[in-house]
PDB file of C-alpha atoms in Angstrom:
ATOM      1  CA  UNK Y   1     -44.052  -4.617   6.041  1.00 82.00           C
ATOM      2  CA  UNK Y   2     -44.672  -3.296   2.559  1.00 85.00           C
ATOM      3  CA  UNK Y   3     -44.556  -6.197   0.003  1.00 88.00           C
ATOM      4  CA  UNK Y   4     -42.112  -4.292  -2.080  1.00 92.00           C
ATOM      5  CA  UNK Y   5     -39.859  -3.715   0.832  1.00 92.00           C
ATOM      6  CA  UNK Y   6     -39.908  -7.477   1.695  1.00 94.00           C
ATOM      7  CA  UNK Y   7     -38.242  -8.134  -1.712  1.00 96.00           C
ATOM      8  CA  UNK Y   8     -35.673  -5.405  -0.998  1.00 95.00           C
ATOM      9  CA  UNK Y   9     -34.792  -7.194   2.283  1.00 96.00           C
ATOM     10  CA  UNK Y  10     -34.693 -10.517   0.473  1.00 97.00           C
ATOM     11  CA  UNK Y  11     -32.417  -9.001  -2.110  1.00 96.00           C
ATOM     12  CA  UNK Y  12     -30.099  -7.714   0.668  1.00 96.00           C
ATOM     13  CA  UNK Y  13     -30.179 -11.192   2.352  1.00 97.00           C
ATOM     14  CA  UNK Y  14     -28.720 -12.506  -0.916  1.00 97.00           C
ATOM     15  CA  UNK Y  15     -25.869 -10.163  -0.601  1.00 97.00           C
ATOM     16  CA  UNK Y  16     -25.286 -11.219   2.936  1.00 97.00           C
ATOM     17  CA  UNK Y  17     -25.073 -14.847   1.730  1.00 97.00           C
ATOM     18  CA  UNK Y  18     -22.708 -13.920  -1.037  1.00 97.00           C
ATOM     19  CA  UNK Y  19     -20.523 -12.046   1.624  1.00 97.00           C
ATOM     20  CA  UNK Y  20     -20.419 -15.004   3.673  1.00 97.00           C
ATOM     21  CA  UNK Y  21     -19.376 -17.455   0.843  1.00 96.00           C
ATOM     22  CA  UNK Y  22     -16.698 -14.759  -0.299  1.00 95.00           C
ATOM     23  CA  UNK Y  23     -15.238 -14.551   3.031  1.00 93.00           C
ATOM     24  CA  UNK Y  24     -15.070 -18.409   3.481  1.00 95.00           C
ATOM     25  CA  UNK Y  25     -13.631 -18.822  -0.057  1.00 93.00           C
ATOM     26  CA  UNK Y  26     -10.948 -16.215   0.520  1.00 91.00           C
ATOM     27  CA  UNK Y  27      -9.861 -17.562   3.974  1.00 91.00           C
ATOM     28  CA  UNK Y  28      -9.748 -21.098   2.518  1.00 92.00           C
ATOM     29  CA  UNK Y  29      -7.414 -19.907  -0.144  1.00 88.00           C
ATOM     30  CA  UNK Y  30      -5.021 -17.713   1.878  1.00 86.00           C
ATOM     31  CA  UNK Y  31      -5.480 -19.298   5.333  1.00 84.00           C
ATOM     32  CA  UNK Y  32      -6.975 -17.830   8.420  1.00 87.00           C
ATOM     33  CA  UNK Y  33      -3.661 -15.998   9.529  1.00 82.00           C
ATOM     34  CA  UNK Y  34      -3.295 -14.135   6.213  1.00 78.00           C
ATOM     35  CA  UNK Y  35      -7.151 -13.211   6.152  1.00 82.00           C
ATOM     36  CA  UNK Y  36      -7.045 -12.007   9.676  1.00 81.00           C
ATOM     37  CA  UNK Y  37      -3.979  -9.945   9.090  1.00 80.00           C
ATOM     38  CA  UNK Y  38      -3.476  -6.647   7.359  1.00 82.00           C
ATOM     39  CA  UNK Y  39      -3.909  -8.494   3.745  1.00 79.00           C
ATOM     40  CA  UNK Y  40      -1.390  -5.892   2.457  1.00 83.00           C
ATOM     41  CA  UNK Y  41       0.587  -8.659   0.583  1.00 82.00           C
ATOM     42  CA  UNK Y  42      -2.322 -10.530  -0.792  1.00 79.00           C
ATOM     43  CA  UNK Y  43      -3.243 -10.224  -4.447  1.00 80.00           C
ATOM     44  CA  UNK Y  44      -6.531  -8.310  -5.064  1.00 80.00           C
ATOM     45  CA  UNK Y  45      -8.854  -9.710  -6.300  1.00 81.00           C
ATOM     46  CA  UNK Y  46      -7.697 -13.327  -5.378  1.00 86.00           C
ATOM     47  CA  UNK Y  47      -7.435 -15.822  -8.319  1.00 90.00           C
ATOM     48  CA  UNK Y  48     -10.014 -18.394  -8.956  1.00 92.00           C
ATOM     49  CA  UNK Y  49     -13.230 -18.942  -7.128  1.00 94.00           C
ATOM     50  CA  UNK Y  50     -12.528 -16.268  -4.300  1.00 93.00           C
ATOM     51  CA  UNK Y  51     -11.940 -13.722  -7.306  1.00 93.00           C
ATOM     52  CA  UNK Y  52     -15.333 -14.713  -8.744  1.00 95.00           C
ATOM     53  CA  UNK Y  53     -16.808 -14.206  -5.423  1.00 95.00           C
ATOM     54  CA  UNK Y  54     -15.281 -10.783  -5.122  1.00 94.00           C
ATOM     55  CA  UNK Y  55     -16.766  -9.876  -8.474  1.00 95.00           C
ATOM     56  CA  UNK Y  56     -20.432 -11.140  -7.716  1.00 96.00           C
ATOM     57  CA  UNK Y  57     -20.325  -9.334  -4.526  1.00 97.00           C
ATOM     58  CA  UNK Y  58     -19.312  -6.010  -6.045  1.00 96.00           C
ATOM     59  CA  UNK Y  59     -21.988  -6.575  -8.888  1.00 96.00           C
ATOM     60  CA  UNK Y  60     -24.730  -7.054  -6.171  1.00 97.00           C
ATOM     61  CA  UNK Y  61     -23.594  -4.144  -4.235  1.00 97.00           C
ATOM     62  CA  UNK Y  62     -23.706  -1.978  -7.416  1.00 96.00           C
ATOM     63  CA  UNK Y  63     -27.301  -3.437  -8.044  1.00 95.00           C
ATOM     64  CA  UNK Y  64     -28.494  -2.805  -4.395  1.00 96.00           C
ATOM     65  CA  UNK Y  65     -27.255   0.862  -4.516  1.00 96.00           C
ATOM     66  CA  UNK Y  66     -29.121   1.615  -7.755  1.00 96.00           C
ATOM     67  CA  UNK Y  67     -32.198  -0.170  -6.487  1.00 96.00           C
ATOM     68  CA  UNK Y  68     -32.405   1.348  -3.028  1.00 95.00           C
ATOM     69  CA  UNK Y  69     -34.101   4.654  -3.872  1.00 95.00           C
ATOM     70  CA  UNK Y  70     -36.412   2.786  -6.484  1.00 95.00           C
ATOM     71  CA  UNK Y  71     -37.591   0.301  -3.826  1.00 94.00           C
ATOM     72  CA  UNK Y  72     -38.205   3.205  -1.227  1.00 92.00           C
ATOM     73  CA  UNK Y  73     -40.062   5.245  -3.663  1.00 92.00           C
ATOM     74  CA  UNK Y  74     -42.177   2.209  -4.678  1.00 89.00           C
ATOM     75  CA  UNK Y  75     -42.986   1.234  -1.182  1.00 85.00           C
ATOM     76  CA  UNK Y  76     -44.755   4.660  -0.704  1.00 84.00           C
ATOM     77  CA  UNK Y  77     -47.257   4.149  -3.541  1.00 81.00           C
ATOM     78  CA  UNK Y  78     -50.888   3.488  -2.694  1.00 76.00           C
ATOM     79  CA  UNK Y  79     -51.298  -0.318  -2.291  1.00 71.00           C
ATOM     80  CA  UNK Y  80     -54.573  -0.362  -4.309  1.00 70.00           C
ATOM     81  CA  UNK Y  81     -53.382   1.151  -7.453  1.00 72.00           C
ATOM     82  CA  UNK Y  82     -52.333  -0.640 -10.665  1.00 67.00           C
ATOM     83  CA  UNK Y  83     -48.993   1.054 -10.367  1.00 70.00           C
ATOM     84  CA  UNK Y  84     -48.388  -0.543  -7.014  1.00 81.00           C
ATOM     85  CA  UNK Y  85     -49.254  -3.944  -8.585  1.00 84.00           C
ATOM     86  CA  UNK Y  86     -46.530  -3.339 -11.289  1.00 88.00           C
ATOM     87  CA  UNK Y  87     -44.170  -1.992  -8.734  1.00 92.00           C
ATOM     88  CA  UNK Y  88     -44.492  -5.289  -6.901  1.00 92.00           C
ATOM     89  CA  UNK Y  89     -44.118  -7.359 -10.007  1.00 94.00           C
ATOM     90  CA  UNK Y  90     -40.907  -5.350 -10.700  1.00 96.00           C
ATOM     91  CA  UNK Y  91     -39.632  -5.989  -7.131  1.00 96.00           C
ATOM     92  CA  UNK Y  92     -40.379  -9.815  -7.565  1.00 97.00           C
ATOM     93  CA  UNK Y  93     -38.524  -9.798 -10.806  1.00 97.00           C
ATOM     94  CA  UNK Y  94     -35.466  -7.937  -9.439  1.00 97.00           C
ATOM     95  CA  UNK Y  95     -35.327 -10.400  -6.561  1.00 97.00           C
ATOM     96  CA  UNK Y  96     -35.522 -13.413  -8.710  1.00 98.00           C
ATOM     97  CA  UNK Y  97     -33.184 -12.191 -11.274  1.00 98.00           C
ATOM     98  CA  UNK Y  98     -30.599 -11.250  -8.714  1.00 97.00           C
ATOM     99  CA  UNK Y  99     -30.936 -14.631  -6.948  1.00 97.00           C
ATOM    100  CA  UNK Y 100     -30.646 -16.378 -10.233  1.00 98.00           C
ATOM    101  CA  UNK Y 101     -27.701 -14.121 -11.161  1.00 97.00           C
ATOM    102  CA  UNK Y 102     -25.839 -14.833  -7.750  1.00 96.00           C
ATOM    103  CA  UNK Y 103     -26.282 -18.530  -7.925  1.00 96.00           C
ATOM    104  CA  UNK Y 104     -25.235 -18.693 -11.781  1.00 97.00           C
ATOM    105  CA  UNK Y 105     -22.266 -16.506 -10.859  1.00 95.00           C
ATOM    106  CA  UNK Y 106     -21.125 -18.561  -8.047  1.00 94.00           C
ATOM    107  CA  UNK Y 107     -21.218 -21.888 -10.089  1.00 95.00           C
ATOM    108  CA  UNK Y 108     -19.494 -20.208 -13.011  1.00 92.00           C
ATOM    109  CA  UNK Y 109     -22.272 -20.353 -15.612  1.00 94.00           C
ATOM    110  CA  UNK Y 110     -21.801 -17.826 -18.349  1.00 90.00           C
ATOM    111  CA  UNK Y 111     -24.590 -16.427 -20.681  1.00 94.00           C
ATOM    112  CA  UNK Y 112     -27.627 -17.565 -18.612  1.00 96.00           C
ATOM    113  CA  UNK Y 113     -26.178 -15.398 -15.723  1.00 95.00           C
ATOM    114  CA  UNK Y 114     -26.476 -12.360 -18.096  1.00 96.00           C
ATOM    115  CA  UNK Y 115     -30.057 -13.200 -18.792  1.00 97.00           C
ATOM    116  CA  UNK Y 116     -30.755 -13.335 -15.020  1.00 97.00           C
ATOM    117  CA  UNK Y 117     -29.051 -10.055 -14.800  1.00 96.00           C
ATOM    118  CA  UNK Y 118     -31.327  -8.689 -17.571  1.00 97.00           C
ATOM    119  CA  UNK Y 119     -34.503  -9.948 -15.668  1.00 98.00           C
ATOM    120  CA  UNK Y 120     -33.399  -7.985 -12.594  1.00 97.00           C
ATOM    121  CA  UNK Y 121     -32.970  -4.863 -14.802  1.00 97.00           C
ATOM    122  CA  UNK Y 122     -36.482  -5.254 -16.290  1.00 97.00           C
ATOM    123  CA  UNK Y 123     -37.688  -5.441 -12.585  1.00 97.00           C
ATOM    124  CA  UNK Y 124     -36.124  -2.147 -11.816  1.00 96.00           C
ATOM    125  CA  UNK Y 125     -37.615  -0.601 -14.980  1.00 96.00           C
ATOM    126  CA  UNK Y 126     -41.024  -1.811 -14.133  1.00 95.00           C
ATOM    127  CA  UNK Y 127     -40.818  -0.176 -10.644  1.00 94.00           C
ATOM    128  CA  UNK Y 128     -39.553   3.058 -12.285  1.00 94.00           C
ATOM    129  CA  UNK Y 129     -42.457   3.097 -14.732  1.00 93.00           C
ATOM    130  CA  UNK Y 130     -44.773   2.406 -11.920  1.00 90.00           C
ATOM    131  CA  UNK Y 131     -43.406   5.419  -9.802  1.00 89.00           C
ATOM    132  CA  UNK Y 132     -43.573   7.660 -12.809  1.00 87.00           C
TER     133      UNK Y 132
END
């Protein structure tokens, strides 16, 4: 598998883990019966930690949606080129930034979380520049 696409898969795995945590936190707060029901009477987003998890999942989904075409385009670059090396660095920064952002969001750390988000954006910018 192309190394750039590997980091895309790793980034998608972060989303999977966040979804599992979100589901568990929401179920723990409202109970299994309410979580398995229609959820019509539940507040959205749930307050506290489950609400934070809803926000981080939404944020990560938005990041993945923007990153998908960039990762795909970068994966088709010739692997021997300098641009390909820069695209791989961008993919690594995106992944590491999103990983740190997710962890910091889950534990409720402000400010540093924003820096981690910025690192992921720098990664995307590097990939776009490599593609262009």
